[in-house]
Every structure is written in structure tokens, then in C-alpha cells.
Coordinates of C-alpha atoms in Angstrom, one line a residue:
X165 CA -5.8 -16.2 46.7
X166 CA -2.7 -18.0 45.5
X167 CA 0.2 -16.8 43.3
X168 CA 1.8 -18.4 40.2
X169 CA 5.0 -17.7 38.3
X170 CA 5.2 -16.0 34.9
X171 CA 7.3 -19.0 33.8
X172 CA 4.8 -21.6 34.8
X173 CA 7.0 -24.0 36.8
X174 CA 6.4 -23.0 40.4
X175 CA 3.5 -24.4 42.4
X176 CA 0.9 -21.9 43.6
X177 CA 1.8 -20.1 46.8
X178 CA 0.0 -17.9 49.4
X179 CA 0.8 -14.2 49.7
X180 CA 2.9 -14.4 52.8
X181 CA 5.4 -16.8 51.2
X182 CA 5.5 -14.7 48.0
X183 CA 6.2 -11.6 50.1
X184 CA 9.4 -13.1 51.4
X185 CA 10.7 -14.9 48.3
X186 CA 11.6 -12.4 45.5
X187 CA 12.2 -14.2 42.3
X188 CA 10.2 -17.5 41.8
X189 CA 12.3 -20.7 41.9
X190 CA 11.9 -21.0 38.1
X191 CA 13.3 -17.5 37.6
X192 CA 10.0 -15.9 36.9
X193 CA 7.9 -13.3 38.8
X194 CA 4.9 -14.1 41.0
X195 CA 1.4 -12.8 40.1
X196 CA -2.1 -13.7 41.4
X197 CA -3.7 -16.7 39.7
X198 CA -6.4 -14.2 38.6
X199 CA -7.0 -10.5 39.3
X200 CA -10.0 -9.6 41.5
X201 CA -12.7 -7.7 39.6
X202 CA -14.4 -4.7 41.2
X203 CA -18.0 -4.0 40.7
X204 CA -19.4 -0.6 40.0
X205 CA -21.2 -0.7 43.4
X206 CA -17.9 -1.4 45.1
X207 CA -16.2 1.5 43.3
X208 CA -18.9 3.8 44.7
X209 CA -18.5 2.5 48.2
X210 CA -14.7 3.0 48.0
X211 CA -14.9 6.5 46.7
X212 CA -15.4 8.1 50.2
X213 CA -12.9 5.9 52.1
X214 CA -9.8 7.3 53.8
X215 CA -6.5 6.2 52.2
X216 CA -5.8 3.6 54.9
X217 CA -9.3 2.2 54.6
X218 CA -9.0 2.1 50.8
X219 CA -5.7 0.3 51.1
X220 CA -7.2 -2.3 53.4
X221 CA -10.1 -3.0 51.0
X222 CA -7.8 -3.5 48.1
X223 CA -5.0 -5.4 49.8
X224 CA -7.3 -7.8 51.6
X225 CA -8.3 -9.1 48.2
X226 CA -4.7 -10.1 47.5
X227 CA -3.3 -10.9 51.0
X228 CA -6.0 -13.4 51.9
X229 CA -3.8 -15.5 54.2
X230 CA -3.2 -12.6 56.6
X231 CA -6.1 -12.2 59.2
X232 CA -8.1 -9.0 58.4
X233 CA -7.5 -7.4 61.8
X234 CA -3.7 -7.9 61.5
X235 CA -3.7 -6.6 57.9
X236 CA -5.7 -3.5 58.9
X237 CA -3.3 -2.8 61.8
X238 CA -0.2 -3.1 59.5
X239 CA -1.9 -0.6 57.1
X240 CA -2.9 1.9 59.7
X241 CA 0.6 1.8 61.2
X242 CA 1.9 2.6 57.7
X243 CA -0.2 5.2 56.1
X244 CA -0.3 8.1 58.6
X245 CA -0.4 11.9 58.1
X246 CA 2.8 12.0 60.1
X247 CA 4.7 9.8 57.7
X248 CA 3.3 11.2 54.5
X249 CA 2.5 14.8 55.2
X250 CA -1.3 14.7 54.8
X251 CA -4.4 12.6 55.5
X252 CA -4.8 12.2 51.7
X253 CA -1.3 10.5 51.6
X254 CA -1.2 10.9 47.8
X255 CA -2.9 14.3 47.1
X256 CA -3.7 15.3 43.5
X257 CA -3.1 18.9 42.3
X258 CA -3.9 20.5 38.9
X259 CA -1.5 22.6 36.8
X260 CA -2.8 25.7 35.0
X261 CA -3.0 23.7 31.7
X262 CA -5.3 21.1 33.3
X263 CA -2.7 18.4 33.7
X264 CA -3.0 16.8 37.1
X265 CA -0.1 15.6 39.3
X266 CA -0.5 13.0 42.0
X267 CA 2.0 13.7 44.8
X268 CA 3.6 10.4 45.8
X269 CA 6.8 11.8 47.2
X270 CA 6.0 13.2 50.6
X271 CA 7.3 10.2 52.6
X272 CA 10.5 9.8 54.6
X273 CA 12.9 9.7 51.6
X274 CA 10.9 12.1 49.3
X275 CA 10.3 9.5 46.6
X276 CA 7.3 7.4 45.5
X277 CA 9.0 4.2 46.6
X278 CA 8.1 5.1 50.2
X279 CA 4.5 4.3 49.6
X280 CA 5.3 0.7 49.0
X281 CA 8.4 0.4 51.2
X282 CA 6.8 1.6 54.4
X283 CA 4.1 -1.0 54.0
X284 CA 6.7 -3.7 53.1
X285 CA 8.8 -3.0 56.1
X286 CA 5.8 -3.4 58.5
X287 CA 4.6 -6.5 56.6
X288 CA 8.0 -8.1 56.7
X289 CA 8.3 -7.6 60.4
X290 CA 4.8 -9.1 61.0
X291 CA 5.3 -12.1 58.8
X292 CA 8.8 -12.9 60.0
X293 CA 7.7 -12.6 63.7
X294 CA 4.7 -15.0 63.1
X295 CA 6.9 -17.5 61.4
X296 CA 9.9 -17.1 63.7
X297 CA 12.2 -16.4 60.7
X298 CA 14.9 -14.1 59.6
X299 CA 15.2 -12.4 56.2
X300 CA 18.3 -11.0 54.5
X301 CA 17.3 -8.6 51.8
X302 CA 19.3 -8.0 48.7
X303 CA 18.3 -5.2 46.4
X304 CA 19.5 -3.0 43.6
X305 CA 18.8 0.7 43.2
X306 CA 19.2 3.4 40.6
X307 CA 18.6 6.0 43.3
X308 CA 15.3 5.9 45.2
X309 CA 14.5 2.3 45.9
X310 CA 17.6 1.9 48.1
X311 CA 16.9 4.8 50.4
X312 CA 13.2 4.0 50.7
X313 CA 14.0 0.4 51.5
X314 CA 16.7 1.2 54.0
X315 CA 14.5 3.8 55.8
X316 CA 11.6 1.4 56.0
X317 CA 13.7 -1.5 57.3
X318 CA 16.4 0.1 59.4
X319 CA 16.2 -1.4 62.9
X320 CA 13.5 -3.9 62.0
X321 CA 13.7 -7.2 63.9
X322 CA 14.8 -10.2 61.9
X323 CA 15.9 -8.2 58.7
X324 CA 19.2 -7.3 57.2
X325 CA 19.5 -5.2 54.0
X326 CA 22.2 -5.5 51.4
X327 CA 21.6 -2.7 48.8
X328 CA 23.5 -2.5 45.5
X329 CA 23.9 0.8 43.6
X330 CA 26.0 1.8 40.6
X331 CA 29.1 3.6 41.8
X332 CA 29.0 7.4 41.1
X333 CA 25.7 7.3 39.1
X334 CA 23.3 8.7 41.7
X335 CA 22.8 12.3 42.8
X336 CA 24.8 13.5 45.8
X337 CA 21.5 13.7 47.8
X338 CA 20.6 10.1 46.9
X339 CA 24.0 8.8 47.9
X340 CA 23.9 10.7 51.2
X341 CA 20.4 9.3 52.1
X342 CA 21.7 5.8 51.8
X343 CA 25.3 5.9 52.8
X344 CA 24.9 8.0 55.9
X345 CA 22.8 5.4 57.6
X346 CA 24.7 3.8 60.4
X347 CA 22.3 1.1 61.5
X348 CA 23.9 -2.3 61.9
X349 CA 21.4 -4.1 59.7
X350 CA 22.0 -1.8 56.7
X351 CA 24.8 -2.6 54.3
X352 CA 25.5 -0.4 51.2
X353 CA 27.4 -1.9 48.3
X354 CA 28.5 0.3 45.3
X355 CA 29.1 -1.7 42.2
X356 CA 31.5 -0.6 39.5
X357 CA 29.0 -0.6 36.7
X358 CA 25.4 0.5 35.8
X359 CA 22.1 -0.2 37.5
X360 CA 21.4 -3.1 35.2
X361 CA 24.7 -4.7 36.4
X362 CA 23.4 -4.4 40.0
X363 CA 20.1 -5.9 39.0
X364 CA 21.9 -8.8 37.2
X365 CA 23.9 -9.5 40.4
X366 CA 20.7 -9.5 42.5
X367 CA 19.1 -12.0 40.0
X368 CA 22.2 -14.2 40.1
X369 CA 22.1 -14.3 43.9
X370 CA 18.4 -15.1 43.8
X371 CA 18.9 -17.8 41.3
X372 CA 21.6 -19.5 43.4
X373 CA 19.1 -21.8 45.2
X374 CA 21.6 -23.2 47.7
X375 CA 22.9 -19.7 48.7
X376 CA 19.4 -18.3 48.8
X377 CA 18.1 -21.0 51.1
X378 CA 21.2 -21.1 53.3
X379 CA 21.2 -17.3 53.9
X380 CA 17.4 -16.7 53.8
X381 CA 17.6 -14.3 50.9
X382 CA 14.7 -12.1 49.9
X383 CA 14.3 -8.9 47.9
X384 CA 12.5 -5.5 48.1
X385 CA 13.1 -4.7 44.4
X386 CA 9.9 -4.2 42.4
X387 CA 10.1 -7.9 41.5
X388 CA 8.5 -8.3 45.0
X389 CA 4.8 -8.4 44.5
X390 CA 4.2 -6.8 47.9
X391 CA 5.5 -3.6 46.4
X392 CA 3.3 -3.7 43.3
X393 CA 0.3 -4.4 45.6
X394 CA 0.9 -1.3 47.7
X395 CA 1.2 0.8 44.5
X396 CA -2.1 -0.4 43.1
X397 CA -3.8 1.6 45.9
X398 CA -2.8 5.0 44.8
X399 CA -4.2 4.5 41.3
X400 CA -7.6 4.2 42.9
X401 CA -6.9 7.1 45.3
X402 CA -5.8 9.3 42.4
X403 CA -8.8 8.4 40.3
X404 CA -11.3 9.2 43.1
X405 CA -9.7 12.6 43.7
X406 CA -9.6 13.5 39.9
X407 CA -13.2 12.5 39.2
X408 CA -16.7 13.1 40.6
X409 CA -18.4 9.9 39.3
X410 CA -17.4 6.5 38.2
X411 CA -18.7 7.2 34.7
X412 CA -15.6 9.3 34.0
X413 CA -12.3 7.8 32.8
X414 CA -8.8 9.1 33.4
X415 CA -5.4 8.3 32.0
X416 CA -2.2 8.0 34.0
X417 CA 1.3 9.0 32.8
X418 CA 4.0 7.2 34.6
X419 CA 7.8 7.9 34.4
X420 CA 9.1 4.4 34.0
X421 CA 12.4 2.5 34.2
X422 CA 11.8 -0.9 35.8
X423 CA 8.0 -1.0 34.9
X424 CA 6.9 -1.7 38.5
X425 CA 5.0 1.5 39.0
X426 CA 3.0 1.3 35.7
X427 CA 2.6 -2.5 36.2
X428 CA 0.5 -1.6 39.3
X429 CA -1.6 0.7 37.1
X430 CA -2.1 -2.2 34.6
X431 CA -3.4 -4.4 37.4
X432 CA -5.7 -1.6 38.7
X433 CA -7.1 -1.3 35.2
X434 CA -7.6 -5.1 34.9
X435 CA -9.5 -5.0 38.3
X436 CA -12.0 -2.6 36.7
X437 CA -10.7 0.9 37.6
X438 CA -11.9 3.2 34.7
X439 CA -8.5 3.9 33.2
X440 CA -8.5 5.0 29.6
X441 CA -4.8 4.8 28.8
X442 CA -1.5 4.1 30.6
X443 CA 1.2 6.4 29.2
X444 CA 4.7 5.1 29.8
X445 CA 7.3 7.9 29.9
X446 CA 11.0 7.0 29.4
X447 CA 14.2 9.0 29.3
X448 CA 17.0 8.5 26.8
X449 CA 17.1 4.8 27.9
X450 CA 14.0 4.2 25.8
X451 CA 13.8 0.4 25.5
X452 CA 10.2 0.4 26.8
X453 CA 9.2 3.3 24.4
X454 CA 10.5 1.2 21.5
X455 CA 8.4 -1.8 22.6
X456 CA 5.2 0.2 23.0
X457 CA 5.8 1.9 19.7
X458 CA 6.7 -1.2 17.7
X459 CA 6.4 -4.4 19.7
X460 CA 10.2 -4.9 19.6
X461 CA 11.9 -5.5 23.0
X462 CA 15.7 -5.4 22.9
X463 CA 17.3 -4.7 26.3
X464 CA 20.8 -3.0 26.1
X465 CA 24.0 -3.8 28.0
X466 CA 25.6 -1.5 30.4
X467 CA 27.9 0.1 27.8
X468 CA 24.7 1.1 25.8
X469 CA 22.8 2.5 28.8
X470 CA 23.0 6.3 29.1
X471 CA 23.8 8.2 32.3
X472 CA 21.1 10.9 32.3
X473 CA 19.8 13.7 34.5
X474 CA 16.8 11.5 35.4
X475 CA 19.1 8.8 36.9
X476 CA 16.4 6.6 38.6
X477 CA 15.3 5.7 35.0
X478 CA 18.7 4.8 33.7
X479 CA 17.6 1.2 33.2
X480 CA 17.6 -0.9 30.0
X481 CA 16.3 -4.2 31.4
X482 CA 12.8 -3.6 32.9
X483 CA 12.3 -6.4 35.4
X484 CA 8.6 -6.0 35.9
X485 CA 7.9 -6.0 32.1
X486 CA 7.7 -9.8 32.2
X487 CA 4.5 -9.5 34.3
X488 CA 2.8 -7.5 31.5
X489 CA 4.1 -9.9 28.8
X490 CA 2.6 -12.8 30.8
X491 CA -0.8 -11.2 30.6
X492 CA -0.3 -10.2 27.0
X493 CA 0.4 -13.8 26.0
X494 CA -2.7 -15.0 27.8
X495 CA -0.7 -16.2 30.8
X496 CA 1.2 -18.8 28.8
X497 CA 4.3 -19.5 31.0
X498 CA 6.0 -21.7 28.3
X499 CA 5.9 -18.8 25.8
X500 CA 7.2 -16.3 28.4
X501 CA 10.0 -18.7 29.4
X502 CA 11.0 -19.0 25.8
X503 CA 11.0 -15.2 25.2
X504 CA 13.2 -14.6 28.2
X505 CA 15.6 -17.2 27.1
X506 CA 16.0 -15.0 24.0
X507 CA 16.4 -11.9 26.2
X508 CA 19.1 -13.7 28.3
X509 CA 20.9 -14.6 25.1
X510 CA 20.9 -10.9 24.0
X511 CA 18.5 -11.4 21.1
X512 CA 15.3 -9.8 22.5
X513 CA 12.0 -10.5 20.9
X514 CA 9.4 -8.9 18.6
X515 CA 5.6 -8.9 19.4
X516 CA 4.8 -6.4 16.7
X517 CA 1.8 -8.4 15.6
X518 CA 0.1 -7.7 18.9
X519 CA 0.2 -3.9 18.8
X520 CA -3.6 -3.6 18.5
X521 CA -4.0 -5.8 21.7
X522 CA -1.4 -3.7 23.5
X523 CA -3.1 -0.4 22.7
X524 CA -6.8 -1.3 22.5
X525 CA -7.2 -4.1 25.1
X526 CA -4.5 -2.9 27.6
X527 CA -4.4 0.8 26.9
X528 CA -0.6 1.3 26.7
X529 CA 1.0 4.1 24.8
X530 CA 4.5 5.7 25.4
X531 CA 6.8 8.6 24.8
X532 CA 10.4 9.6 25.3
X533 CA 11.9 12.6 27.1
X534 CA 15.5 14.0 26.7
X535 CA 17.7 16.1 28.9
X536 CA 16.7 19.2 27.0
X537 CA 13.0 18.3 27.3
X538 CA 13.1 17.9 31.1
X539 CA 15.0 21.1 31.6
X540 CA 12.4 22.9 29.5
X541 CA 9.5 21.4 31.4
X542 CA 11.0 22.2 34.8
X543 CA 11.5 25.8 33.7
X544 CA 8.0 26.0 32.2
X545 CA 6.3 24.6 35.3
X546 CA 8.3 26.9 37.6
X547 CA 7.5 30.0 35.6
X548 CA 3.8 29.1 35.2
X549 CA 3.1 27.6 38.7
X550 CA 5.9 28.8 40.9
X551 CA 6.7 25.2 41.9
X552 CA 9.7 23.0 41.2
X553 CA 9.3 19.4 39.9
X554 CA 12.0 16.8 39.8
X555 CA 13.6 15.6 36.5
X556 CA 11.7 12.3 36.4
X557 CA 8.3 13.9 37.0
X558 CA 9.3 16.4 34.3
X559 CA 9.8 13.4 31.9
X560 CA 6.2 12.4 32.8
X561 CA 4.8 15.9 32.2
X562 CA 6.6 16.2 28.9
X563 CA 5.2 12.8 27.6
X564 CA 1.7 13.5 29.1
X565 CA 1.5 16.8 27.2
X566 CA 2.8 15.1 24.0
X567 CA 0.2 12.3 24.1
X568 CA -2.9 13.9 25.6
X569 CA -6.0 14.0 23.5
X570 CA -8.7 16.7 23.6
X571 CA -10.9 16.3 26.7
X572 CA -8.7 13.6 28.2
X573 CA -8.0 13.9 32.0
X574 CA -4.4 12.9 32.6
X575 CA -2.8 12.3 36.0
X576 CA 1.0 12.3 36.0
X577 CA 2.6 10.4 38.8
X578 CA 5.1 12.5 40.7
X579 CA 8.1 10.2 41.5
X580 CA 10.3 12.4 43.7
X581 CA 10.8 15.9 45.1
X582 CA 13.0 18.4 43.5
X583 CA 15.3 18.5 46.5
X584 CA 16.9 15.2 45.5
X585 CA 18.2 16.7 42.2
X586 CA 19.2 20.2 43.0
X587 CA 22.0 20.2 40.3
X588 CA 19.5 19.6 37.5
X589 CA 17.0 22.1 39.0
X590 CA 19.7 24.8 39.0
X591 CA 20.6 24.0 35.4
X592 CA 17.0 24.5 34.5
X593 CA 15.9 27.6 36.4
X594 CA 19.1 29.1 37.8
X595 CA 20.3 29.5 41.4
X596 CA 16.9 29.4 43.1
X597 CA 16.4 27.9 46.6
X598 CA 15.3 24.2 46.3
X599 CA 13.3 23.5 49.4
X600 CA 13.9 20.4 51.5
X601 CA 12.5 19.3 54.8
X602 CA 14.4 20.7 57.8
X603 CA 15.4 17.3 59.1
X604 CA 17.4 16.7 55.9
X605 CA 19.5 19.9 56.0
X606 CA 23.2 19.0 56.0
X607 CA 22.5 15.5 54.8
X608 CA 25.4 15.5 52.4
X609 CA 27.9 16.4 55.2
X610 CA 27.2 13.3 57.3
X611 CA 29.7 10.5 57.5
X612 CA 29.0 7.8 54.9
X613 CA 29.5 4.0 55.0
X614 CA 29.7 2.0 51.8
X615 CA 31.7 -0.9 50.3
X616 CA 32.9 -0.6 46.7
X617 CA 33.1 -3.9 44.7
X618 CA 33.7 -4.9 41.1
X619 CA 30.8 -6.0 38.9
X620 CA 30.9 -9.6 40.3
X621 CA 28.2 -11.6 42.1
X622 CA 30.8 -13.6 43.9
X623 CA 32.2 -10.5 45.6
X624 CA 28.7 -9.5 46.8
X625 CA 28.0 -13.0 48.1
X626 CA 31.2 -12.8 50.1
X627 CA 30.1 -9.5 51.7
X628 CA 26.8 -11.1 52.7
X629 CA 28.5 -14.2 54.2
X630 CA 30.9 -12.0 56.2
X631 CA 28.2 -9.7 57.5
X632 CA 26.0 -12.5 58.6
X633 CA 28.9 -14.3 60.3
X634 CA 29.6 -11.1 62.3
X635 CA 25.9 -10.9 63.2
X636 CA 26.0 -14.6 64.4
X637 CA 29.0 -13.9 66.5
X638 CA 27.4 -11.0 68.4

């Protein structure tokens, strides 16, 4: 299987090259030339597989240039009960009102990003070793991607990580997870701005072809298809846990900022997984909700992006959204390129005439959650179930309850554990103990290492140059 760009001007490439490249040379995002289709017989065969075996069966359809035995070894090294807390890896539980929650946050950094990042770390190390290459990762995080990437890549041979985050916009726990790491290959950079500014800097670095080639720049943001691939697996795993036969359909509700998580669900549905609807849950930064309600996509600038109590979704330019629009427009790269020229100019675009296709063919619906909503949901779930959910998951539960139809089975994807957002939890339910793993006690008290820079791609490039020069001198 080869991969093509959403903007149509990059030659087809194999998975291993796509894994290391980030943005396509033409500025687009890489996707398979076509999605593999799963037969009903195959679905029945997959139903009883362990999580690692299921991951292998799915990933081998996409990573066709990696020998099967090597791919299986990477996956088995990644998805262990020790790393993720259970053999199920992503267990599904049911609330008293019937809504199901798929636990994706039991990995090393207590966020769903671990599911993909742990795989990516092992896959990077394998591909780089085979090719005798080095990779310098630049990424942007609104909270969880950064720590998941750094924990997956710390100490990995041939990899350096330069992670951008918006200064002062993450929770204290999220900052401590990242900034307390002292590994020489980990570099934290706090940008004076919003997440979208960080993301714009990453794209600017990626689009500087000479700098990218000279310094072997790649990315672990969700623009990297390797992350999307790893996330496809848990849609199948969640479906099998929530149903008893393949005649049943389920819907997934996904808290969404950058559209990577729900993009994986879209691909799973295109592969033939019996998904009825994909519910996109946004916070006050509701650009995606506006699109799925009207067809109008108008990203906002940093000054118009709200700082909220679900900070990992404080995003107004959803990078992975381009992948869905590519499919929506029947994979016409010229049309996609034209639309994103409008986005880059600040104009946005309107596909309101395609709402029937968006809802009926692709199954997308959406809803918005506010600060008051998430506090109310955290409180309701705690009182009814005796468990604490994080603010982003609460956004998903709110929207799932709002959109659910009679008789519809809905799985809400849990995006993080409550321990990462103790301040909001206490605001919702009072001074209760918010459990966290023993190994993370005292995390906020550890020494922190971070460089603060203005919102300027040139300043970030200089940090990368200087760090790599020091590495070369050692």
C-alpha cells in the first residue's frame, strides 16, 4: 500500500517513509491511496483476538513495507498489560444510564495519546535503525500530546524531540509531566501564544524544505499518519467489547480539537466497521461543531480562541480535518488545495451544500459543551457512579447524552484521567481526593526544564540548530 497527499502533488510513498515525514512536501497530509475493506467473515475472525493480535491484523494492512514478523514484534512490545494496566488495553465500561465509556487513558501519561505514541516510539526506533538514520521531532501540544510523545521517545536511539506548548495554558500536572523530564534528547519550548500558534510554527518549520532536509525534521503530531493508524485499532476493540454480534451497530462520541482521534474513527467506518454515527464533541472553541452543523469552516486566530477548562481542546485550526475534507470531495487534491488557500488567507470555506453527504454517507454529527456543562457532568457522574472523569471526557458525555437516539448504543472515548485536571475536578465536586498512580505523586515538585520563546518560527529554528550542534560536539 502506498500513500498520497491530500493536495495531490506528492508522488505515492510507502508507509515507512510517511511515518518519518510529517507534512507532505506539497503541504498536505498523507493518506492511503485507498482504505482496505473488511469482510464480514474477517470481522468475526477478529472478534476474539487479543488487543496486540487485533492491532497486528489491522496495521499490517497499512504498513505493508514492514515485514510481518517485525511489525508483530513492535506491536507486542507496545501493547502490554504492564504499560496499559490490563490485557484489554482499552476496556469498555457502562454507566448507569447505559452510556459506555472506553478507557483509553491507562498508559504512562494518563491520556489517550499514549495508545498511539507508544507504538510510534517503537516504530520510529525500528525504521531509523534499519535505515541508519536520525530523526529530529518537532511537535506542538495543547497538553497531552507532548507528554505522551516525550515519554514514548525519551532515550530512544536516533531521536531528538522539540515540543512546543502555549506558555501558561496547560494544567500544572500537564506542565510537570513534560518539563520535569531531564533526558538529553527531550527539549521543551513554551511559546508566548495559543496552541494554534505553536501548530503554525510546526507547519512553518515543516514547510521550510531546506531546513527540514538539513536537520532531518519529522513530527509526532496527529498529522503523522502513524498515530492515526494506531488509533484505528481501538475503534474495532471498543466495538467488539460493546456488541455480541456484527449485526449490531454502535456510535462513537469523540471529544475533539485537532480531529485526529475522530479521523481514525472515520477510517474505521470506511473500512467496514459497523459504526452508525460519529459524534464530534467540542468545547467553547466550536469551529468543528459549526462545520458539522452548517458546512461552514472558519478557523479563528489566537485572539479569538478561548482558554477553557478542557485545555487540550483549545484549538481553532483542526489539522486532521483536511483528511476528512479530502474524502468528502471525492479525493480531489486540486479542490482541497484551493480550499486551504482560502483557509490560509483567513477566509475559510462553506460546504453547506454537502450536509446530506456529511451526515448520511459519513455519519457525522456534533455538539458543543461549555464550562458549566462539564462541571455538571463531572458532578453527575461522580454522584451516580462514584467515579471521576476528566473535563474532556465530560464534554464527550455531555454531547453523547444530548445527541443519543432511542435504542442507540454510544461509546464515549475517554481522553484522560481526572488526575491531570484536579483543579476543575475540585470545582465540580469539592475537595475530594483525586486518585493518581503512586509513581506520579509529587510530580509538580520536581525540577522543571523549559525554554520560553516569542511566537516566532525563527526563534524555534535557532533552538533546534543550537541543540543539534551541541549533540554533534559530544
